[in-house]
């Protein structure tokens, strides 16, 4: 029914806008739900009868990382389904429907049954759906290109990553607001409330305006839109067919196994990177609750308002991505290239040390907080800026590096292995946090001590990585 090869053109492939739009909406969906998950588990989780049933901070952090790790584990399944059985388009479409169903459970969990059980079902479905489509979408981008327009691929991967972070930025503003905004004079919630009385009804002073049904429902609506948009682009895509059982023979070829083994040397260090990076939504979010979060008056529109803890990293990280990606590409990398022969592996090495610096900054912040000092959230925003610079140099670079180094018949599988680094990093973090819980659900490693642990661990990993650019031979 559909074209099974890319259009032979020097221009941009016709299916790219549909993929970019789909990725924007899907990432809004995922990051929006993820940004409020810790706050919901620790502050708002309640049973159908109305009684609170919340988790402690450290236990909730461990469960959030376990969910994120699972969401990035299922790419292995998605990559196998796409490359060996269904093809990328069919895999993305079917698993997107599973994804939508998971959001439905989260939005309606108190109306269906036991809240914790419905929450678990919803998160499992989202992990399967979101994880399953992840490697397929990025590989589907590469499938749209022919030899004549291959030079446009880095630019499109840049747009792809920007669309991810634009979706994350917007969801980072909206979904925490929907979860936690209250009718309190002088707040952003009070200002916007009159426009939505028709939707939420009259609210008392201090009462939540929207609540978790709306906060989890909006990401579900965006995921449904992403699925519809992807279906609309079906006739514009190159539908590369699955290879069937031949695919599994590719996995056993010595040359492919050697290529995968070499890639995993690099990926093993990226695992440690993700173990730290994804704590901006857990450990750093808890830290932000102790800080002054009122924005300066000179900031247009938002000056004087108080940021919600869930908004801090969820807003500033993707915002800094949108700023830093073009700046690094156009200015920083060319200037750095004047002093050293800059390649992908060296970029990643610099990025790992920037992660050390980011967590060092966060550790110092926590030291001051533990000693009774009041600090403005601007200090954590500075740490987030450094962490985002690390992300640009490690994550974006490694994504493109993995695609270029992957055997031609295993692009989706290698994208899945790249995403597996996120899974293993989060499992490492989750396991560590569970391990340190005492019988009362409290961590035996508290305050700045935990920040320093991760800082030192990252410094050790970054030091060992120095050997990789020296000995790894890319092709």
Coordinates of C-alpha atoms in Angstrom, one line a residue:
X1 CA 0.0 0.0 0.0
X2 CA 2.8 2.4 0.8
X3 CA 6.2 3.4 -0.6
X4 CA 8.9 1.1 0.8
X5 CA 11.9 3.3 -0.1
X6 CA 12.9 7.0 0.5
X7 CA 12.1 9.6 -2.1
X8 CA 15.1 10.3 -4.3
X9 CA 15.6 14.0 -3.6
X10 CA 18.1 16.5 -2.4
X11 CA 15.3 18.3 -0.5
X12 CA 13.9 17.5 2.9
X13 CA 11.9 14.2 2.9
X14 CA 8.1 14.8 2.9
X15 CA 7.3 12.7 6.0
X16 CA 9.7 14.6 8.3
X17 CA 7.1 17.3 9.5
X18 CA 4.7 14.6 10.6
X19 CA 7.4 12.8 12.6
X20 CA 8.7 16.0 14.2
X21 CA 5.1 17.0 15.1
X22 CA 4.4 13.6 16.5
X23 CA 7.6 13.7 18.6
X24 CA 6.7 17.1 20.0
X25 CA 3.2 16.0 21.2
X26 CA 4.4 12.6 22.5
X27 CA 7.3 14.2 24.5
X28 CA 4.8 16.7 25.9
X29 CA 2.8 13.7 27.0
X30 CA 5.6 11.8 28.6
X31 CA 7.5 14.6 30.2
X32 CA 4.3 16.2 31.4
X33 CA 3.2 13.1 33.2
X34 CA 6.7 12.4 34.5
X35 CA 7.2 15.9 35.8
X36 CA 4.3 15.6 38.3
X37 CA 4.7 12.0 39.2
X38 CA 6.9 12.6 42.3
X39 CA 4.7 15.4 43.5
X40 CA 1.6 13.3 43.1
X41 CA 3.1 10.3 44.9
X42 CA 4.3 12.4 47.9
X43 CA 1.6 15.0 48.2
X44 CA -1.7 14.1 46.5
X45 CA -2.1 10.3 46.1
X46 CA -5.4 9.3 47.7
X47 CA -7.8 6.4 47.7
X48 CA -11.4 6.7 46.1
X49 CA -12.8 7.5 49.6
X50 CA -10.6 10.6 49.8
X51 CA -8.0 9.4 52.4
X52 CA -4.4 10.3 51.6
X53 CA -2.1 7.3 50.8
X54 CA 1.1 9.1 49.9
X55 CA 4.7 7.8 49.8
X56 CA 7.7 9.2 51.6
X57 CA 10.1 11.3 49.6
X58 CA 12.9 8.7 49.2
X59 CA 10.6 5.8 48.6
X60 CA 8.8 7.8 45.9
X61 CA 12.1 8.8 44.3
X62 CA 13.0 5.1 44.0
X63 CA 9.6 4.2 42.5
X64 CA 9.9 7.1 39.9
X65 CA 13.3 5.9 38.8
X66 CA 12.0 2.4 38.6
X67 CA 9.2 3.6 36.3
X68 CA 11.6 5.6 34.1
X69 CA 14.0 2.7 33.9
X70 CA 11.2 0.4 32.8
X71 CA 10.0 3.0 30.2
X72 CA 13.5 2.9 28.7
X73 CA 13.8 -0.9 28.9
X74 CA 10.9 -1.6 26.5
X75 CA 12.7 -0.1 23.6
X76 CA 14.4 -3.5 23.2
X77 CA 11.0 -5.0 22.6
X78 CA 10.0 -2.2 20.2
X79 CA 13.2 -2.4 18.3
X80 CA 12.8 -6.2 17.8
X81 CA 9.1 -5.8 16.7
X82 CA 10.0 -3.1 14.3
X83 CA 13.1 -4.7 12.7
X84 CA 12.0 -8.3 12.6
X85 CA 8.2 -8.4 12.5
X86 CA 5.9 -5.4 12.1
X87 CA 8.1 -2.7 10.6
X88 CA 8.6 0.7 12.2
X89 CA 5.3 2.4 11.2
X90 CA 3.0 -0.4 12.4
X91 CA 5.0 -0.8 15.7
X92 CA 4.8 2.9 16.4
X93 CA 1.0 3.1 15.7
X94 CA 0.0 0.0 17.7
X95 CA 2.1 0.8 20.7
X96 CA 0.9 4.4 20.6
X97 CA -2.6 3.1 21.2
X98 CA -1.3 1.2 24.3
X99 CA 0.3 4.4 25.4
X100 CA -3.0 6.3 25.2
X101 CA -4.7 3.6 27.2
X102 CA -2.1 4.0 30.0
X103 CA -2.8 7.7 30.2
X104 CA -6.5 7.0 30.4
X105 CA -5.9 4.9 33.5
X106 CA -3.9 7.7 35.2
X107 CA -6.5 10.3 34.5
X108 CA -9.4 8.2 35.8
X109 CA -7.7 6.0 38.4
X110 CA -9.7 7.0 41.4
X111 CA -12.9 6.4 39.5
X112 CA -12.0 2.8 38.4
X113 CA -10.8 1.2 41.6
X114 CA -7.9 1.0 44.1
X115 CA -5.8 4.0 43.3
X116 CA -2.4 2.4 43.7
X117 CA -3.5 -0.6 41.6
X118 CA -4.8 1.6 38.8
X119 CA -1.7 3.8 39.0
X120 CA 0.5 0.7 38.6
X121 CA -1.5 -0.5 35.5
X122 CA -1.4 2.9 33.9
X123 CA 2.4 3.3 34.4
X124 CA 3.0 -0.2 33.1
X125 CA 1.0 0.5 29.9
X126 CA 2.8 3.9 29.5
X127 CA 6.2 2.2 30.0
X128 CA 5.3 -0.4 27.3
X129 CA 3.9 2.2 24.8
X130 CA 6.4 5.0 25.3
X131 CA 9.4 2.6 25.5
X132 CA 8.3 0.5 22.6
X133 CA 8.1 3.4 20.2
X134 CA 11.3 5.3 21.2
X135 CA 13.9 3.5 19.1
X136 CA 11.5 3.2 16.2
X137 CA 10.8 6.9 15.8
X138 CA 14.5 8.0 15.7
X139 CA 15.3 5.2 13.3
X140 CA 12.2 6.0 11.2
X141 CA 13.7 9.5 10.8
X142 CA 16.9 8.0 9.2
X143 CA 14.8 5.7 7.0
X144 CA 13.3 8.8 5.2
X145 CA 16.7 9.8 3.7
X146 CA 18.4 8.7 0.5
X147 CA 22.0 9.2 -0.5
X148 CA 21.2 12.5 -2.1
X149 CA 20.1 14.2 1.0
X150 CA 22.1 12.5 3.7
X151 CA 23.9 15.7 4.6
X152 CA 20.5 17.0 6.0
X153 CA 20.4 14.2 8.6
X154 CA 22.3 16.0 11.4
X155 CA 20.1 19.0 10.9
X156 CA 17.0 16.9 11.2
X157 CA 18.3 15.1 14.3
X158 CA 18.8 18.6 15.8
X159 CA 15.2 19.5 15.0
X160 CA 14.1 16.2 16.4
X161 CA 15.9 16.9 19.7
X162 CA 14.6 20.5 19.7
X163 CA 11.0 19.2 19.3
X164 CA 11.5 16.9 22.2
X165 CA 12.5 19.8 24.4
X166 CA 9.9 22.2 23.2
X167 CA 7.3 19.6 24.2
X168 CA 9.0 19.1 27.5
X169 CA 9.3 22.9 28.1
X170 CA 5.6 23.5 27.6
X171 CA 4.5 20.5 29.6
X172 CA 6.8 21.5 32.4
X173 CA 4.9 24.7 32.7
X174 CA 1.4 23.4 32.3
X175 CA 1.1 20.0 34.0
X176 CA 2.6 21.0 37.4
X177 CA 0.3 24.0 37.3
X178 CA -2.8 21.8 36.6
X179 CA -1.8 19.6 39.5
X180 CA -0.9 22.1 42.2
X181 CA -2.3 25.6 41.3
X182 CA -4.6 26.9 44.1
X183 CA -6.9 29.8 44.4
X184 CA -4.7 32.1 46.4
X185 CA -4.7 35.9 45.9
X186 CA -1.5 37.1 44.1
X187 CA -0.5 33.7 42.6
X188 CA -0.5 32.6 39.0
X189 CA -3.4 30.3 39.9
X190 CA -5.6 33.2 41.0
X191 CA -4.8 35.1 37.8
X192 CA -5.8 32.3 35.5
X193 CA -8.7 30.9 37.5
X194 CA -11.5 33.3 36.3
X195 CA -11.0 32.0 32.7
X196 CA -11.8 28.4 33.8
X197 CA -14.6 28.7 36.3
X198 CA -16.9 27.2 33.6
X199 CA -14.7 24.1 33.5
X200 CA -13.8 23.5 37.2
X201 CA -16.6 25.3 39.0
X202 CA -16.4 27.7 42.0
X203 CA -13.3 27.2 44.2
X204 CA -12.7 28.3 47.8
X205 CA -9.6 30.2 48.9
X206 CA -6.6 27.7 49.1
X207 CA -8.5 25.0 47.2
X208 CA -6.9 23.2 44.2
X209 CA -8.2 24.7 41.0
X210 CA -7.8 21.7 38.7
X211 CA -6.1 18.7 40.4
X212 CA -4.6 15.4 39.2
X213 CA -7.4 14.4 36.8
X214 CA -6.7 17.4 34.6
X215 CA -2.9 17.2 35.1
X216 CA -2.8 13.5 34.0
X217 CA -5.6 14.0 31.4
X218 CA -3.8 16.7 29.4
X219 CA -0.8 14.5 28.5
X220 CA -3.3 11.8 27.5
X221 CA -5.0 14.3 25.1
X222 CA -1.6 15.2 23.6
X223 CA -0.7 11.5 23.1
X224 CA -3.9 10.9 21.3
X225 CA -3.1 13.9 19.0
X226 CA 0.4 12.5 18.4
X227 CA -1.0 9.2 17.4
X228 CA -3.5 10.8 15.0
X229 CA -0.8 13.1 13.5
X230 CA 1.5 10.1 12.9
X231 CA -1.4 8.2 11.2
X232 CA -2.1 11.3 9.0
X233 CA 1.5 11.1 7.6
X234 CA 1.3 7.4 6.6
X235 CA 1.3 8.1 2.8
X236 CA 4.3 10.5 3.1
X237 CA 6.6 8.0 4.9
X238 CA 9.0 5.5 3.5
X239 CA 7.8 2.2 5.0
X240 CA 11.0 0.1 5.3
X241 CA 9.7 -3.5 5.6
X242 CA 10.7 -5.8 8.5
X243 CA 13.4 -8.4 7.7
X244 CA 11.7 -11.3 9.4
X245 CA 13.8 -14.2 10.6
X246 CA 16.8 -12.9 8.6
X247 CA 17.0 -10.1 11.2
X248 CA 18.0 -12.6 13.9
X249 CA 20.8 -13.9 11.7
X250 CA 22.1 -10.4 11.6
X251 CA 22.3 -10.4 15.4
X252 CA 24.7 -13.4 15.4
X253 CA 27.0 -12.2 12.7
X254 CA 30.5 -11.7 14.1
X255 CA 31.0 -8.3 12.4
X256 CA 27.7 -7.0 13.9
X257 CA 28.5 -8.3 17.4
X258 CA 31.9 -6.6 17.3
X259 CA 30.2 -3.3 16.3
X260 CA 27.7 -3.7 19.1
X261 CA 30.5 -4.6 21.6
X262 CA 32.5 -1.5 20.6
X263 CA 29.4 0.7 21.0
X264 CA 28.6 -0.7 24.4
X265 CA 32.1 0.4 25.7
X266 CA 30.9 4.0 25.1
X267 CA 27.3 3.3 26.3
X268 CA 28.5 1.9 29.7
X269 CA 29.7 5.4 30.6
X270 CA 26.5 7.0 29.4
X271 CA 24.6 4.7 31.9
X272 CA 26.3 6.6 34.7
X273 CA 25.5 9.9 33.1
X274 CA 21.7 9.0 33.1
X275 CA 21.9 7.8 36.7
X276 CA 22.7 11.4 37.7
X277 CA 20.9 13.3 35.0
X278 CA 17.4 12.0 35.7
X279 CA 17.6 13.0 39.3
X280 CA 16.7 16.5 38.3
X281 CA 13.1 15.3 38.5
X282 CA 13.5 13.6 41.9
X283 CA 16.4 14.5 44.2
X284 CA 16.7 18.0 42.7
X285 CA 12.9 18.5 42.9
X286 CA 12.9 17.7 46.6
X287 CA 15.8 20.1 47.1
X288 CA 13.9 22.9 45.3
X289 CA 11.1 22.6 48.0
X290 CA 13.5 24.0 50.5
X291 CA 14.5 27.0 48.4
X292 CA 13.0 30.4 47.7
X293 CA 11.2 30.1 44.4
X294 CA 9.7 33.5 43.8
X295 CA 10.8 34.9 40.4
X296 CA 12.4 38.4 40.2
X297 CA 10.1 41.2 39.2
X298 CA 12.1 42.0 36.1
X299 CA 11.1 38.8 34.4
X300 CA 8.3 39.6 31.9
X301 CA 4.8 38.3 32.7
X302 CA 6.0 35.9 35.4
X303 CA 7.9 38.3 37.7
X304 CA 6.8 38.0 41.3
X305 CA 5.2 34.6 41.0
X306 CA 6.3 31.5 42.8
X307 CA 7.5 28.5 40.8
X308 CA 6.2 25.2 41.8
X309 CA 9.0 22.6 42.7
X310 CA 7.9 20.4 39.8
X311 CA 8.3 23.3 37.4
X312 CA 11.9 24.2 38.1
X313 CA 13.9 21.5 36.3
X314 CA 10.9 20.6 34.0
X315 CA 10.9 24.2 32.6
X316 CA 14.6 25.3 32.7
X317 CA 16.2 22.1 31.4
X318 CA 14.3 22.1 28.0
X319 CA 14.5 25.9 27.8
X320 CA 18.3 25.7 28.1
X321 CA 18.3 22.9 25.5
X322 CA 16.5 25.2 23.0
X323 CA 19.1 27.9 23.7
X324 CA 22.2 25.8 23.9
X325 CA 21.8 23.4 20.9
X326 CA 22.1 26.2 18.2
X327 CA 24.7 28.0 20.2
X328 CA 26.9 25.0 20.6
X329 CA 26.5 24.0 17.0
X330 CA 27.2 27.4 15.5
X331 CA 29.7 28.9 17.9
X332 CA 31.0 26.7 20.8
X333 CA 32.0 23.6 18.8
X334 CA 33.8 25.6 16.0
X335 CA 35.7 27.7 18.6
X336 CA 36.6 24.5 20.6
X337 CA 37.7 22.9 17.3
X338 CA 40.4 25.6 16.9
X339 CA 42.2 24.1 20.0
X340 CA 41.7 20.4 19.6
X341 CA 40.6 17.9 17.0
X342 CA 37.0 17.7 18.2
X343 CA 35.0 14.5 17.5
X344 CA 32.0 12.8 19.0
X345 CA 33.9 10.9 21.7
X346 CA 35.8 14.0 22.9
X347 CA 32.5 15.9 23.1
X348 CA 31.0 13.2 25.3
X349 CA 34.1 13.3 27.5
X350 CA 33.7 17.0 28.1
X351 CA 30.0 16.5 28.8
X352 CA 30.7 13.9 31.5
X353 CA 32.9 16.3 33.4
X354 CA 30.3 19.0 33.1
X355 CA 27.9 16.6 34.9
X356 CA 30.5 16.4 37.7
X357 CA 30.5 20.2 37.9
X358 CA 26.6 20.3 37.9
X359 CA 26.3 17.8 40.8
X360 CA 29.2 19.6 42.6
X361 CA 27.2 22.8 42.4
X362 CA 24.0 21.0 43.7
X363 CA 26.0 19.4 46.5
X364 CA 27.2 22.8 47.7
X365 CA 23.6 24.1 47.5
X366 CA 22.5 21.3 49.8
X367 CA 25.3 21.9 52.2
X368 CA 24.1 25.5 52.7
X369 CA 20.5 24.3 53.0
X370 CA 21.4 21.7 55.6
X371 CA 23.1 24.4 57.6
X372 CA 20.0 26.6 57.8
X373 CA 20.7 29.1 55.0
X374 CA 17.9 30.2 52.7
X375 CA 18.9 30.2 49.1
X376 CA 17.1 31.4 46.0
X377 CA 16.2 28.9 43.3
X378 CA 18.5 30.8 40.9
X379 CA 21.4 28.8 42.3
X380 CA 19.7 25.5 41.3
X381 CA 18.9 27.1 37.9
X382 CA 22.6 27.7 37.5
X383 CA 23.3 24.0 38.3
X384 CA 20.6 23.1 35.8
X385 CA 22.3 25.2 33.1
X386 CA 25.6 23.3 33.6
X387 CA 23.7 20.0 33.6
X388 CA 21.9 20.9 30.4
X389 CA 25.3 21.7 28.7
X390 CA 26.4 18.2 29.8
X391 CA 23.2 16.8 28.2
X392 CA 23.9 18.6 24.9
X393 CA 27.4 17.2 24.7
X394 CA 26.6 13.6 25.8
X395 CA 23.0 12.7 24.9
X396 CA 22.6 14.5 21.5
X397 CA 26.1 13.5 20.4
X398 CA 25.8 9.9 21.5
X399 CA 22.4 9.6 19.7
X400 CA 23.8 10.6 16.4
X401 CA 27.1 8.6 17.0
X402 CA 25.1 5.5 17.8
X403 CA 23.0 5.8 14.6
X404 CA 26.1 6.3 12.4
X405 CA 28.0 3.4 14.0
X406 CA 25.1 1.0 13.9
X407 CA 25.1 -1.8 11.2
X408 CA 22.6 -0.9 8.5
X409 CA 20.2 -3.7 9.3
X410 CA 20.2 -3.0 13.0
X411 CA 19.4 0.8 13.3
X412 CA 16.3 0.4 15.5
X413 CA 18.1 -2.2 17.7
X414 CA 21.1 0.1 18.3
X415 CA 18.7 3.0 19.1
X416 CA 17.1 0.6 21.6
X417 CA 20.6 -0.1 23.1
X418 CA 21.2 3.6 23.4
X419 CA 17.9 4.0 25.2
X420 CA 18.8 1.0 27.4
X421 CA 21.5 3.2 28.9
X422 CA 18.8 5.5 30.3
X423 CA 17.0 2.4 31.7
X424 CA 20.1 1.0 33.3
X425 CA 21.1 4.4 34.7
X426 CA 17.6 4.8 36.3
X427 CA 17.7 1.2 37.6
X428 CA 21.0 1.9 39.2
X429 CA 19.6 5.0 40.9
X430 CA 16.4 3.2 41.9
X431 CA 18.2 0.2 43.3
X432 CA 20.6 2.5 45.3
X433 CA 17.7 4.4 46.8
X434 CA 15.8 1.3 47.7
X435 CA 18.9 -0.2 49.2
X436 CA 19.3 2.8 51.6
X437 CA 15.7 2.8 52.9
X438 CA 15.3 1.7 56.5
X439 CA 12.3 0.0 58.0
X440 CA 10.4 3.3 58.3
X441 CA 10.9 4.2 54.6
X442 CA 13.6 6.8 55.4
X443 CA 17.0 6.9 53.7
X444 CA 20.1 6.4 55.8
X445 CA 22.0 8.7 53.4
X446 CA 20.3 12.2 53.7
X447 CA 20.9 15.8 52.7
X448 CA 24.2 16.7 51.1
X449 CA 25.7 13.3 51.7
X450 CA 23.7 11.7 48.8
X451 CA 24.6 14.6 46.5
X452 CA 28.3 14.1 47.3
X453 CA 28.0 10.4 46.7
X454 CA 26.8 10.9 43.1
X455 CA 29.3 13.6 42.4
X456 CA 32.3 11.4 43.4
X457 CA 30.9 8.4 41.5
X458 CA 30.6 10.6 38.4
X459 CA 34.1 11.9 38.8
X460 CA 35.5 8.4 38.9
X461 CA 33.6 7.4 35.8
X462 CA 34.7 10.5 33.9
X463 CA 38.3 9.8 34.7
X464 CA 38.0 6.3 33.4
X465 CA 36.4 7.5 30.2
X466 CA 39.5 9.4 29.3
X467 CA 40.8 6.1 27.9
X468 CA 37.9 5.7 25.4
X469 CA 38.7 8.5 22.9
X470 CA 42.3 7.3 22.8
X471 CA 41.6 3.7 21.9
X472 CA 38.1 3.5 20.3
X473 CA 38.3 3.4 16.5
X474 CA 35.1 4.7 14.8
X475 CA 34.1 3.9 11.3

